C-alpha cells in the first residue's frame, strides 16, 4: 500500500474514532495510536497529521460544504465512515492544493469502497464530483458516476 493511501486510511480511521466519541478525545493521541497499530512501517507520518489537523481546523467549513453539496442528507444522518471520508476528500479538494482533484476524489471513493457500505463509494463520488464541478472543475476530471448523489445505508 502506498504511503499516501495508507496515510489517508489512518487519518480517516482516526477521524472516525474521534467523531464516534463526539470529538471529545485528543485527536493527536488517537492518531498516534492508530499510526502505531495500523501503519507501523509508515516511513513518514506527516501527511496523516496534515489531514487530521486540517480537518479539525476547518471542520465547520468542511461540514458546511457537505451540507450544501448533499442537501438531501443531513450531516448527522450520514454514517460516520462516509462523513469522515468526505471530510478528508473535501480537505484535499478545497484546502490542500498539492493533491490533484482527480486523485483526491479517487482516493476518497476507494476508502468508501473499502470501509463503507455497498453504496458508499458511489455516494462519496457523487458528493465530491458535485463539489468539484461547483468549484469549476471539468466533469471529465471527476470520477465516474458523480452526477447523482445517492446516500449509503445509515449505520454507525
XYZ file of C-alpha atoms in Angstrom:
156
model
C 0.000 0.000 0.000
C 1.422 3.361 -0.996
C 2.360 5.736 1.818
C -0.202 8.408 0.918
C -3.032 5.902 0.607
C -2.079 4.370 3.943
C -1.876 7.869 5.437
C -5.396 8.663 4.212
C -6.638 5.380 5.662
C -5.143 6.085 9.092
C -6.401 9.681 9.003
C -9.937 8.516 8.189
C -9.796 5.889 10.951
C -8.571 8.473 13.444
C -11.248 10.985 12.467
C -13.878 8.240 12.665
C -12.819 7.331 16.210
C -12.678 10.981 17.248
C -16.127 11.627 15.742
C -17.550 8.434 17.289
C -16.583 9.777 20.706
C -18.278 13.129 19.957
C -14.907 14.795 19.282
C -14.013 14.610 22.974
C -10.846 12.521 22.615
C -7.479 14.118 21.938
C -7.186 13.725 18.170
C -3.388 13.792 18.271
C -3.327 10.879 20.730
C -5.899 8.928 18.705
C -3.860 9.476 15.539
C -0.591 8.497 17.192
C -2.141 5.255 18.469
C -3.668 4.461 15.080
C -0.358 5.003 13.304
C 1.255 2.620 15.774
C -1.494 -0.010 15.366
C -2.372 0.241 11.670
C 0.723 1.664 9.979
C 3.788 0.671 11.994
C 6.004 0.731 8.899
C 4.864 4.121 7.645
C 8.029 5.969 6.709
C 6.587 9.488 7.071
C 3.543 10.256 9.190
C 3.457 13.999 8.451
C 0.717 13.593 5.821
C -1.522 11.765 8.324
C -1.205 14.668 10.750
C -1.722 17.204 7.937
C -5.019 15.508 7.117
C -6.385 15.114 10.654
C -5.262 18.570 11.752
C -6.586 20.098 8.539
C -9.993 18.515 9.049
C -10.104 19.548 12.704
C -9.042 23.134 11.933
C -11.513 23.513 9.046
C -14.290 21.296 10.403
C -17.083 23.862 10.369
C -16.275 24.943 6.797
C -15.949 21.329 5.624
C -19.236 20.307 7.243
C -20.927 23.344 5.683
C -19.675 22.167 2.281
C -21.129 18.703 2.936
C -24.479 20.275 3.886
C -24.520 22.379 0.707
C -23.334 19.592 -1.586
C -25.614 16.845 -0.232
C -28.669 18.812 0.975
C -30.939 15.744 0.978
C -28.749 14.159 3.648
C -28.431 15.988 6.952
C -24.869 15.604 8.145
C -25.966 13.773 11.292
C -27.658 11.130 9.111
C -24.563 10.400 7.020
C -22.885 7.420 8.613
C -19.642 8.065 10.458
C -17.392 6.341 7.949
C -18.774 8.186 4.938
C -18.868 11.509 6.783
C -15.192 11.287 7.661
C -14.178 10.065 4.221
C -15.968 13.118 2.818
C -14.174 15.363 5.291
C -10.775 14.079 4.171
C -11.757 14.315 0.496
C -13.089 17.859 0.864
C -9.979 18.911 2.759
C -7.839 17.667 -0.121
C -10.058 19.231 -2.791
C -10.564 22.613 -1.165
C -7.719 23.263 1.262
C -4.670 21.180 0.266
C -3.722 22.373 -3.167
C -0.850 19.898 -3.659
C -3.225 16.997 -4.350
C -4.692 16.802 -7.869
C -8.520 16.837 -7.710
C -8.887 13.527 -9.548
C -6.546 11.866 -7.034
C -8.438 13.302 -4.056
C -11.763 12.083 -5.446
C -10.491 8.656 -6.460
C -8.765 8.086 -3.109
C -11.917 9.034 -1.207
C -14.028 6.742 -3.391
C -11.607 3.871 -2.735
C -11.836 4.466 1.022
C -15.616 4.385 0.698
C -15.499 1.084 -1.167
C -13.118 -0.452 1.365
C -14.560 0.836 4.644
C -18.125 1.910 3.865
C -21.298 0.155 2.867
C -22.353 -1.111 -0.543
C -23.192 2.336 -1.920
C -20.575 4.381 -0.031
C -18.198 4.676 -2.965
C -20.958 5.978 -5.205
C -22.204 8.394 -2.523
C -18.714 9.791 -1.848
C -18.087 10.041 -5.574
C -21.361 11.894 -6.104
C -20.733 14.441 -3.358
C -17.104 15.112 -4.300
C -17.858 15.138 -8.025
C -20.625 17.677 -7.451
C -18.305 19.819 -5.353
C -15.578 19.620 -7.981
C -17.962 20.803 -10.689
C -19.195 23.636 -8.418
C -15.654 24.932 -7.984
C -15.118 24.964 -11.730
C -13.586 21.582 -12.440
C -14.489 19.687 -15.550
C -16.775 16.707 -15.277
C -14.196 14.640 -17.169
C -11.658 15.080 -14.378
C -14.105 13.914 -11.726
C -14.515 10.225 -11.114
C -17.234 8.301 -12.986
C -20.907 8.376 -11.981
C -20.656 11.570 -9.931
C -23.794 13.082 -11.429
C -26.118 11.576 -8.866
C -25.723 11.770 -5.114
C -27.278 8.709 -3.556
C -26.829 8.079 0.110
C -25.498 4.877 1.516
C -27.356 2.953 4.150
C -27.338 4.581 7.546
C -25.164 2.724 10.005
C -22.887 3.645 12.830
